[in-house]
Short mmCIF file of C-alpha atoms in Angstrom, two decimals:
data_model
loop_
_atom_site.label_atom_id
_atom_site.label_comp_id
_atom_site.label_asym_id
_atom_site.label_seq_id
_atom_site.Cartn_x
_atom_site.Cartn_y
_atom_site.Cartn_z
CA MET Q 3 69.61 54.30 86.93
CA ARG Q 4 71.18 57.81 87.83
CA ALA Q 5 69.49 61.14 86.37
CA ARG Q 6 71.02 62.02 83.08
CA PRO Q 7 70.71 65.35 81.81
CA ALA Q 8 67.94 67.05 79.83
CA TYR Q 9 70.18 67.20 77.03
CA LEU Q 10 71.05 63.26 76.52
CA TRP Q 11 66.50 63.55 75.86
CA ILE Q 12 66.93 65.16 73.47
CA ALA Q 13 69.79 63.52 71.29
CA LEU Q 14 67.59 60.61 72.37
CA LEU Q 15 64.31 62.54 70.29
CA ALA Q 16 66.95 63.88 67.45
CA GLY Q 17 68.44 60.59 67.34
CA THR Q 18 65.09 58.87 66.20
CA LEU Q 19 63.72 61.67 64.40
CA LEU Q 20 66.24 61.66 61.88
CA LEU Q 21 64.27 61.76 58.87
CA GLY Q 22 62.32 64.43 56.51
CA GLY Q 23 62.10 68.01 55.61
CA THR Q 24 59.51 70.37 54.01
CA ALA Q 25 57.06 71.03 51.40
CA CYS Q 26 60.05 72.83 49.16
CA GLY Q 27 59.88 69.79 46.76
CA ASN Q 28 59.39 69.99 42.74
CA ARG Q 29 57.43 72.91 41.08
CA PRO Q 30 55.11 73.12 38.31
CA GLY Q 31 56.05 74.34 35.55
CA SER Q 32 59.48 74.23 36.63
CA ALA Q 33 60.77 71.21 34.15
CA ALA Q 34 61.57 71.91 30.21
CA PRO Q 35 59.33 71.61 27.76
CA ARG Q 36 59.96 68.38 25.95
CA PRO Q 37 61.53 67.55 22.18
CA VAL Q 38 59.03 65.58 19.91
CA ASP Q 39 61.05 62.41 20.10
CA ALA Q 40 60.91 62.01 24.06
CA ALA Q 41 60.69 58.58 24.22
CA PRO Q 42 64.26 58.11 26.52
CA ALA Q 43 63.18 60.93 28.37
CA ALA Q 44 59.37 59.61 28.85
CA SER Q 45 62.07 56.40 30.59
CA ALA Q 46 64.17 58.09 32.51
CA ASP Q 47 60.94 60.02 33.96
CA ALA Q 48 59.34 57.18 34.51
CA GLU Q 49 62.32 55.27 36.08
CA ALA Q 50 62.27 58.23 38.16
CA ALA Q 51 59.16 58.09 38.91
CA GLU Q 52 59.46 54.52 40.22
CA ALA Q 53 62.01 55.72 42.28
CA GLU Q 54 60.22 58.19 43.85
CA GLU Q 55 57.57 55.64 44.93
CA ALA Q 56 59.74 53.46 46.01
CA ALA Q 57 61.92 55.43 48.37
CA LEU Q 58 58.91 57.24 49.49
CA ALA Q 59 57.32 53.97 51.19
CA ALA Q 60 60.57 52.80 52.49
CA TYR Q 61 60.16 56.03 53.74
CA ALA Q 62 56.50 56.14 55.29
CA GLY Q 63 57.55 52.09 56.34
CA TYR Q 64 60.92 53.24 58.16
CA LEU Q 65 58.43 55.70 60.31
CA ALA Q 66 56.42 53.50 61.20
CA ALA Q 67 58.37 50.79 62.28
CA VAL Q 68 60.23 53.66 64.96
CA ARG Q 69 57.42 54.36 65.60
CA LYS Q 70 56.25 50.58 67.00
CA ALA Q 71 59.83 49.47 67.87
CA GLU Q 72 59.80 53.05 70.34
CA GLN Q 73 56.54 52.06 71.88
CA ALA Q 74 57.73 48.72 72.52
CA GLY Q 75 60.90 49.49 73.22
CA ASP Q 76 62.14 46.59 71.00
CA PRO Q 77 66.05 48.01 68.99
CA LEU Q 78 65.38 44.85 67.62
CA ASP Q 79 61.87 44.79 65.80
CA PRO Q 80 62.48 42.71 62.86
CA GLN Q 81 60.39 45.70 61.03
CA LEU Q 82 63.40 47.87 61.52
CA ARG Q 83 65.47 45.95 59.26
CA LYS Q 84 62.66 45.42 55.72
CA TYR Q 85 63.08 49.52 55.50
CA LEU Q 86 66.64 50.43 57.39
CA ALA Q 87 69.77 49.66 56.72
CA ASP Q 88 73.29 50.65 58.23
CA PRO Q 89 74.44 53.68 58.87
CA LEU Q 90 71.11 54.48 60.38
CA LEU Q 91 69.81 51.30 61.69
CA THR Q 92 72.21 50.59 64.02
CA ARG Q 93 71.92 54.31 65.27
CA VAL Q 94 68.15 53.76 65.37
CA ARG Q 95 68.47 51.09 67.45
CA ILE Q 96 71.01 51.75 70.02
CA THR Q 97 68.52 54.99 70.17
CA ILE Q 98 65.91 53.04 70.97
CA ARG Q 99 68.22 50.84 73.86
CA ASP Q 100 69.30 54.02 75.39
CA ALA Q 101 66.01 54.67 75.38
CA LYS Q 102 64.25 51.73 77.05
CA GLU Q 103 67.22 51.27 79.48
CA ARG Q 104 66.39 54.19 80.46
CA GLY Q 105 62.61 53.01 81.44
CA ALA Q 106 61.66 55.44 78.56
CA MET Q 107 59.45 55.55 75.89
CA ARG Q 108 57.44 57.22 72.94
CA THR Q 109 53.62 57.81 73.10
CA GLY Q 110 51.50 59.67 70.60
CA LYS Q 111 51.33 60.22 67.13
CA LEU Q 112 54.26 61.72 65.24
CA VAL Q 113 53.38 63.64 61.96
CA SER Q 114 55.16 63.59 58.67
CA SER Q 115 55.03 65.11 55.35
CA PRO Q 116 57.91 64.01 52.96
CA THR Q 117 58.93 65.13 49.83
CA VAL Q 118 61.62 64.30 47.76
CA THR Q 119 64.20 67.08 46.39
CA ALA Q 120 66.84 64.66 44.26
CA VAL Q 121 67.04 61.62 42.54
CA ASP Q 122 70.00 60.14 41.26
CA LEU Q 123 69.75 57.27 38.90
CA SER Q 124 73.25 57.26 37.42
CA SER Q 125 75.06 56.93 40.80
CA ASP Q 126 75.89 53.63 42.13
CA PRO Q 127 73.97 52.75 44.09
CA ALA Q 128 71.17 54.97 43.29
CA THR Q 129 69.59 57.30 45.84
CA VAL Q 130 66.49 59.08 46.35
CA SER Q 131 67.18 62.85 48.72
CA ILE Q 132 63.85 63.40 51.07
CA GLN Q 133 63.21 65.87 52.84
CA ASP Q 134 60.45 65.82 56.01
CA CYS Q 135 58.79 68.48 57.56
CA ILE Q 136 58.11 66.16 60.79
CA ASP Q 137 55.87 67.30 63.75
CA ALA Q 138 56.81 65.45 66.50
CA THR Q 139 54.92 68.36 68.99
CA GLY Q 140 52.34 65.04 69.54
CA TYR Q 141 55.05 62.45 70.39
CA ARG Q 142 56.28 62.45 73.45
CA LEU Q 143 58.96 60.42 75.19
CA VAL Q 144 57.93 59.33 78.45
CA TYR Q 145 58.34 57.71 81.29
CA ARG Q 146 57.11 53.42 80.97
CA LYS Q 147 56.15 52.96 85.16
CA ASP Q 148 54.53 56.73 85.24
CA ARG Q 149 53.58 58.24 81.73
CA LYS Q 150 55.50 61.34 82.99
CA VAL Q 151 57.39 62.77 79.92
CA VAL Q 152 60.94 63.64 79.97
CA PRO Q 153 62.12 66.57 81.06
CA GLY Q 154 63.64 69.04 78.41
CA SER Q 155 62.55 66.11 75.50
CA SER Q 156 59.56 67.83 73.62
CA SER Q 157 59.98 69.03 70.47
CA GLY Q 158 57.49 71.15 67.84
CA ARG Q 159 57.79 71.21 64.18
CA HIS Q 160 61.55 70.51 62.47
CA LEU Q 161 63.39 70.16 58.82
CA ALA Q 162 64.42 66.70 58.37
CA THR Q 163 66.45 64.55 55.75
CA ALA Q 164 66.65 61.16 54.42
CA THR Q 165 68.64 59.12 52.12
CA ALA Q 166 67.00 56.27 50.17
CA THR Q 167 69.58 54.14 48.67
CA ARG Q 168 68.33 51.08 46.10
CA TYR Q 169 70.45 47.88 47.12
CA PRO Q 170 71.68 45.33 44.78
CA ASP Q 171 68.19 43.15 45.37
CA GLY Q 172 65.99 46.29 44.44
CA ARG Q 173 64.69 47.17 47.70
CA TRP Q 174 65.14 50.66 48.52
CA LEU Q 175 65.89 51.30 52.37
CA ILE Q 176 67.07 54.56 54.19
CA ASN Q 177 70.17 54.23 55.15
CA ALA Q 178 71.06 57.91 56.36
CA GLY Q 179 69.24 60.90 58.05
CA ALA Q 180 69.62 63.92 59.83
CA SER Q 181 67.45 65.49 61.85
CA HIS Q 182 67.90 69.95 61.85
CA GLN Q 183 65.56 70.44 65.30
CA ASP Q 184 66.90 74.64 65.37
CA GLN Q 185 65.45 74.48 60.95
CA PRO Q 186 61.56 75.09 62.13
CA CYS Q 187 59.20 73.98 59.47
#
């Protein structure tokens, strides 16, 4: 096996931590006062709240599924498809496969603090934008054989973003994400 430059391992790390953000979501008191006849607005608010809840559940499932698949070195783990859709699903699978082929795996704990930054139920399909402050200081890429940390693979706290999309069958899946390692949180 050829030795790979450290930047390739960093790319592997960034490829799997493709979501997230900071705790800068809705601010209390920022909503406009409601008119007396607020029934349509209340209905829209309830639908948006349901979308937020479903999107955050999909996001949490995505993170858990990726951690499990990375630790097992299994890019075809069925849980990935339960929470992810393409193009993100394919990118995550490739990243896990590449780490496995290089004799590496993930260990440790990944800490997440997601917030919803936008809900667009009028788009087709409906989407929810998520930001997360990913803390990967305890989440390591190690060589499977001896559990030594892969040089150049360490990471700290950084911003990540993701998009949850509602599919025709009603499921919310994470289909886009980006890791912003140059933006600490």
